[in-house]
Short mmCIF file of C-alpha atoms and ligand atoms in Angstrom, two decimals:
data_model
loop_
_atom_site.label_atom_id
_atom_site.label_comp_id
_atom_site.label_asym_id
_atom_site.label_seq_id
_atom_site.Cartn_x
_atom_site.Cartn_y
_atom_site.Cartn_z
CA MET A 1 37.54 -0.37 98.74
CA THR A 2 37.55 3.33 97.97
CA TYR A 3 34.16 4.73 96.97
CA LEU A 4 34.95 5.85 93.46
CA GLY A 5 32.45 6.80 90.79
CA ALA A 6 31.50 9.46 88.30
CA HIS A 7 28.78 11.83 87.27
CA LEU A 8 26.68 9.61 85.02
CA SER A 9 24.66 10.74 82.06
CA SER A 10 21.17 10.03 83.30
CA SER A 11 18.64 8.41 81.06
CA GLY A 12 16.16 5.63 81.68
CA GLY A 13 15.75 5.86 85.42
CA PHE A 14 17.71 5.43 88.61
CA TYR A 15 18.08 1.64 88.64
CA LYS A 16 19.57 1.83 85.15
CA MET A 17 22.00 4.42 86.44
CA GLY A 18 23.07 2.02 89.19
CA GLN A 19 23.68 -0.62 86.55
CA ALA A 20 25.69 1.85 84.48
CA ALA A 21 27.82 2.54 87.56
CA LEU A 22 28.54 -1.17 87.94
CA VAL A 23 29.58 -1.42 84.29
CA ILE A 24 32.29 1.22 84.80
CA GLY A 25 33.62 -0.28 88.05
CA ALA A 26 32.05 2.37 90.26
CA ASN A 27 30.73 1.87 93.79
CA THR A 28 29.18 5.31 94.11
CA LEU A 29 27.68 7.70 91.58
CA GLN A 30 26.53 11.22 90.98
CA CYS A 31 23.59 12.22 88.83
CA PHE A 32 21.08 14.94 88.16
CA VAL A 33 17.61 14.24 89.42
CA ARG A 34 16.01 16.59 86.91
CA ASN A 35 17.01 18.17 83.62
CA PRO A 36 20.26 20.03 84.49
CA ARG A 37 19.48 23.00 82.29
CA GLY A 38 15.71 23.13 82.71
CA ALA A 39 13.49 23.42 85.73
CA LYS A 40 11.29 20.48 84.87
CA ALA A 41 11.20 17.75 87.53
CA LYS A 42 11.11 14.06 86.73
CA LYS A 43 8.14 12.15 88.02
CA ILE A 44 9.09 10.33 91.20
CA ASP A 45 9.07 6.57 90.59
CA PRO A 46 9.32 4.86 94.02
CA PRO A 47 9.79 1.27 92.71
CA ASP A 48 12.66 2.41 90.46
CA LEU A 49 14.31 4.18 93.39
CA ALA A 50 13.80 1.11 95.59
CA ARG A 51 15.58 -1.03 92.99
CA LEU A 52 18.53 1.37 92.99
CA ARG A 53 18.62 1.16 96.80
CA ALA A 54 18.74 -2.63 96.61
CA LEU A 55 21.47 -2.56 93.97
CA MET A 56 23.54 -0.16 96.08
CA GLU A 57 23.19 -2.41 99.09
CA GLU A 58 24.00 -5.58 97.21
CA HIS A 59 27.13 -4.09 95.67
CA GLY A 60 28.42 -2.25 98.73
CA PHE A 61 27.98 1.25 97.36
CA GLY A 62 29.03 4.24 99.38
CA PRO A 63 26.76 7.25 99.61
CA ILE A 64 25.72 8.76 96.30
CA VAL A 65 25.35 12.40 95.32
CA ALA A 66 22.46 14.03 93.52
CA HIS A 67 23.57 17.24 91.82
CA ALA A 68 21.23 20.23 91.65
CA PRO A 69 20.55 21.70 88.19
CA TYR A 70 23.05 24.29 86.95
CA ILE A 71 20.38 26.90 86.40
CA MET A 72 19.63 27.01 90.12
CA ASN A 73 20.72 30.35 91.59
CA PRO A 74 19.59 30.85 95.17
CA CYS A 75 21.30 34.26 95.38
CA SER A 76 20.02 35.77 92.16
CA LYS A 77 19.03 39.44 92.21
CA ASP A 78 15.70 38.32 90.78
CA GLU A 79 13.24 37.20 93.42
CA GLY A 80 11.50 34.87 90.95
CA ILE A 81 14.74 33.03 90.20
CA ARG A 82 15.43 32.69 93.92
CA ALA A 83 11.93 31.30 94.46
CA LEU A 84 12.46 28.84 91.61
CA ALA A 85 15.72 27.68 93.21
CA ALA A 86 13.89 26.93 96.46
CA GLU A 87 11.11 25.15 94.60
CA MET A 88 13.56 22.99 92.63
CA MET A 89 15.55 22.07 95.73
CA GLU A 90 12.39 21.22 97.62
CA GLY A 91 11.24 18.92 94.80
CA ASP A 92 14.63 17.26 94.47
CA LEU A 93 14.83 16.67 98.21
CA ALA A 94 11.37 15.08 98.13
CA LEU A 95 12.69 12.62 95.54
CA MET A 96 15.83 12.00 97.60
CA GLU A 97 13.69 10.86 100.54
CA HIS A 98 13.34 7.64 98.55
CA LEU A 99 17.14 7.28 98.73
CA PRO A 100 17.69 8.00 102.43
CA GLY A 101 21.15 8.67 103.81
CA ASN A 102 22.64 10.15 100.65
CA TYR A 103 23.70 13.63 99.53
CA TYR A 104 22.29 16.53 97.55
CA ASN A 105 24.96 18.91 96.24
CA PHE A 106 24.35 22.40 94.89
CA HIS A 107 26.32 25.42 93.68
CA PRO A 108 25.81 28.28 96.13
CA GLY A 109 25.19 30.56 93.15
CA SER A 110 26.24 33.94 91.80
CA HIS A 111 25.34 37.10 93.66
CA VAL A 112 25.52 39.18 90.46
CA GLY A 113 26.60 42.43 92.07
CA GLN A 114 24.59 42.20 95.29
CA GLY A 115 27.75 41.42 97.24
CA VAL A 116 28.96 38.28 99.00
CA GLU A 117 27.26 39.09 102.30
CA ALA A 118 23.81 39.64 100.77
CA GLY A 119 24.25 36.55 98.58
CA CYS A 120 25.20 34.36 101.53
CA ARG A 121 22.15 35.64 103.42
CA GLN A 122 19.83 34.68 100.55
CA ILE A 123 21.38 31.22 100.28
CA ALA A 124 21.04 30.65 104.03
CA ASN A 125 17.41 31.83 103.90
CA MET A 126 16.59 29.37 101.14
CA LEU A 127 18.26 26.52 103.00
CA ASP A 128 16.28 27.34 106.13
CA ARG A 129 13.10 27.12 104.08
CA VAL A 130 13.76 23.77 102.40
CA VAL A 131 16.14 21.78 104.62
CA ARG A 132 13.56 20.46 107.06
CA PRO A 133 14.62 18.65 110.24
CA GLU A 134 13.01 15.37 109.16
CA LEU A 135 14.98 15.13 105.88
CA GLN A 136 17.14 12.04 105.51
CA THR A 137 19.43 13.72 103.00
CA THR A 138 22.43 15.88 103.79
CA VAL A 139 22.59 18.99 101.61
CA LEU A 140 26.09 19.89 100.45
CA LEU A 141 27.49 23.25 99.40
CA GLU A 142 30.05 22.84 96.61
CA THR A 143 33.39 24.65 96.70
CA MET A 144 33.48 26.81 93.56
CA ALA A 145 36.15 28.27 91.27
CA GLY A 146 35.08 31.84 92.06
CA LYS A 147 34.23 32.62 88.44
CA GLY A 148 32.49 35.99 88.03
CA SER A 149 30.41 36.69 91.14
CA GLU A 150 30.21 33.03 92.14
CA ILE A 151 29.95 32.44 95.89
CA GLY A 152 31.99 29.58 97.33
CA GLY A 153 35.36 30.30 95.71
CA ARG A 154 36.72 31.04 99.18
CA PHE A 155 36.26 28.62 102.08
CA GLN A 156 35.30 31.60 104.22
CA GLU A 157 32.22 32.20 102.07
CA LEU A 158 30.98 28.69 102.79
CA ARG A 159 31.67 29.33 106.47
CA THR A 160 29.56 32.48 106.30
CA ILE A 161 26.59 30.55 104.84
CA LEU A 162 26.96 27.83 107.50
CA ASP A 163 27.02 30.50 110.20
CA MET A 164 23.96 32.27 108.84
CA ALA A 165 21.78 29.17 108.35
CA SER A 166 19.80 27.85 111.31
CA CYS A 167 19.76 24.42 109.64
CA SER A 168 23.56 24.48 109.59
CA GLY A 169 23.83 21.28 111.62
CA ARG A 170 22.38 19.34 108.69
CA LEU A 171 24.59 20.86 105.98
CA GLY A 172 27.86 19.60 104.57
CA VAL A 173 30.39 20.53 101.91
CA CYS A 174 31.54 18.86 98.70
CA LEU A 175 35.10 19.71 97.69
CA ASP A 176 35.81 19.94 93.95
CA THR A 177 39.55 19.59 93.25
CA CYS A 178 39.41 21.62 90.03
CA HIS A 179 37.35 24.39 91.61
CA VAL A 180 39.53 24.58 94.70
CA SER A 181 42.69 24.84 92.58
CA ASP A 182 41.13 27.41 90.28
CA GLY A 183 39.97 29.29 93.37
CA GLY A 184 43.61 29.71 94.42
CA TYR A 185 44.15 26.76 96.77
CA ASP A 186 47.12 24.82 95.42
CA ILE A 187 45.77 21.32 95.96
CA GLY A 188 48.16 19.99 93.29
CA ASN A 189 51.29 20.86 95.28
CA ASP A 190 50.11 21.38 98.84
CA LEU A 191 47.18 19.11 99.67
CA ASP A 192 47.99 19.12 103.39
CA GLY A 193 48.06 22.91 103.47
CA VAL A 194 44.73 23.17 101.64
CA LEU A 195 43.04 20.62 103.92
CA GLU A 196 44.43 22.42 106.96
CA GLU A 197 42.98 25.69 105.69
CA PHE A 198 39.66 23.96 104.99
CA ASP A 199 39.64 22.46 108.46
CA LYS A 200 40.36 25.81 110.12
CA THR A 201 37.67 27.62 108.13
CA VAL A 202 34.92 25.11 107.44
CA GLY A 203 35.86 22.03 109.48
CA LEU A 204 36.85 18.69 107.98
CA SER A 205 33.85 17.03 109.66
CA ARG A 206 31.68 18.97 107.19
CA LEU A 207 33.38 17.40 104.20
CA LYS A 208 31.09 14.67 102.84
CA ALA A 209 32.08 14.18 99.19
CA VAL A 210 34.86 15.02 96.74
CA HIS A 211 34.65 15.90 93.03
CA VAL A 212 37.79 14.54 91.46
CA ASN A 213 38.76 16.62 88.44
CA ASP A 214 41.98 17.81 86.89
CA SER A 215 42.04 21.46 85.78
CA MET A 216 42.88 23.03 82.45
CA ASN A 217 44.14 26.16 84.21
CA PRO A 218 46.70 27.08 86.87
CA PRO A 219 45.79 27.66 90.53
CA GLY A 220 43.95 30.93 91.06
CA SER A 221 42.69 31.22 87.48
CA ARG A 222 39.00 31.22 88.58
CA LYS A 223 38.09 29.57 85.26
CA ASP A 224 36.34 26.25 86.09
CA ARG A 225 37.42 24.17 83.11
CA HIS A 226 37.74 20.52 84.09
CA ALA A 227 40.46 18.36 82.52
CA LEU A 228 40.83 14.61 82.25
CA ILE A 229 42.74 13.03 85.15
CA GLY A 230 46.47 13.43 84.53
CA GLN A 231 46.00 15.86 81.66
CA GLY A 232 45.71 19.06 83.60
CA THR A 233 47.63 21.28 86.00
CA ILE A 234 46.80 19.21 89.09
CA GLY A 235 48.17 15.93 87.74
CA LEU A 236 47.71 12.24 88.44
CA GLU A 237 50.08 12.11 91.42
CA ALA A 238 48.23 14.84 93.25
CA ILE A 239 44.87 13.20 92.48
CA VAL A 240 46.21 9.94 93.92
CA ARG A 241 47.23 11.85 97.06
CA VAL A 242 43.64 13.12 97.34
CA LEU A 243 42.19 9.62 96.97
CA THR A 244 44.51 8.17 99.60
CA HIS A 245 44.67 11.03 102.12
CA PRO A 246 43.79 9.76 105.62
CA ALA A 247 41.57 12.79 106.29
CA LEU A 248 39.42 11.91 103.27
CA ARG A 249 39.11 8.18 103.89
CA GLY A 250 35.64 6.76 103.32
CA LEU A 251 34.27 9.70 101.35
CA PRO A 252 32.66 9.18 97.94
CA PHE A 253 34.96 10.41 95.13
CA LEU A 254 33.18 11.40 91.94
CA LEU A 255 34.76 12.15 88.57
CA GLU A 256 33.32 15.03 86.55
CA THR A 257 35.95 14.99 83.85
CA PRO A 258 35.05 15.90 80.26
CA THR A 259 34.33 12.42 78.93
CA ASP A 260 31.48 9.91 78.72
CA ASP A 261 30.61 6.94 80.97
CA ALA A 262 33.11 4.67 79.17
CA GLY A 263 35.84 7.31 79.55
CA HIS A 264 35.04 7.56 83.25
CA GLY A 265 35.31 3.77 83.44
CA ALA A 266 38.83 3.95 82.03
CA GLU A 267 39.75 6.66 84.56
CA ILE A 268 38.29 4.63 87.44
CA ALA A 269 40.34 1.59 86.34
CA MET A 270 43.49 3.72 86.06
CA LEU A 271 42.90 5.29 89.49
CA ARG A 272 42.10 1.99 91.21
CA GLU A 273 45.32 0.59 89.86
CA ALA A 274 47.26 3.70 90.96
CA ILE A 275 45.96 3.41 94.52
CA GLY A 276 46.58 -0.33 94.60
CA GLU A 277 43.02 -1.66 94.44
FE1 LIG B 1 29.03 21.05 90.54
FE1 LIG B 2 32.02 19.75 90.83
ZN1 LIG B 3 33.16 22.73 87.62
#
């Protein structure tokens, strides 16, 4: 069965989140591990995390994805904001050690006028500080829409970070269908071409997770406005091609469409039916 889930609204602990995933027919999930808009970390609760681990095992979950807070910007001009990014990632990765073998996804950040090269250098430096060899979590760079001075709107920018980081061997990439389309890669009409380009630049072996979103805007718009599945410019058929593409088999697919857990449940049911599950 395809690992299909959604970004869940987190409240009441990790085991509860696992239960919420089951309710919506998911066998993977994505969540924040701290307040997405604030820096404050949640207290680590090992028994709660152990119960989620057991639930995942019992129900045949694929790997899950923790999403870094949105305010994290590892390539800010401001040294204090960069330091905070490292501190947050370090704390989140400490929590993730209680969920070994899963993923931690983050937005590379916005270089705010410093330039792509300098921004990539700062991101790589942070990763080399916090991605320790003993970690049991794979850290993922997310493909971005390229809004403003966002890094990661071009596959080549992710390649540059991977080349600059000494810890590169333990990094992966999460592909967001809306971001990639908005970034100018026409995943709606030419999935094979986009994956070929990704493979040439980044390498398909780096691809560990997929964010499944439709887009409100046409390819190349650099807007980053997610749409419900089938209600955007990518379309249901193209999303089904993503879910069933042989090169993406076995990856966790996570919805981040603009709806709540119940809405994601309806999308999961629709998509499972469309792919014949
Ligand atoms: Fe994201
Ligand atoms: Fe995303
Ligand atoms: Zn987005």
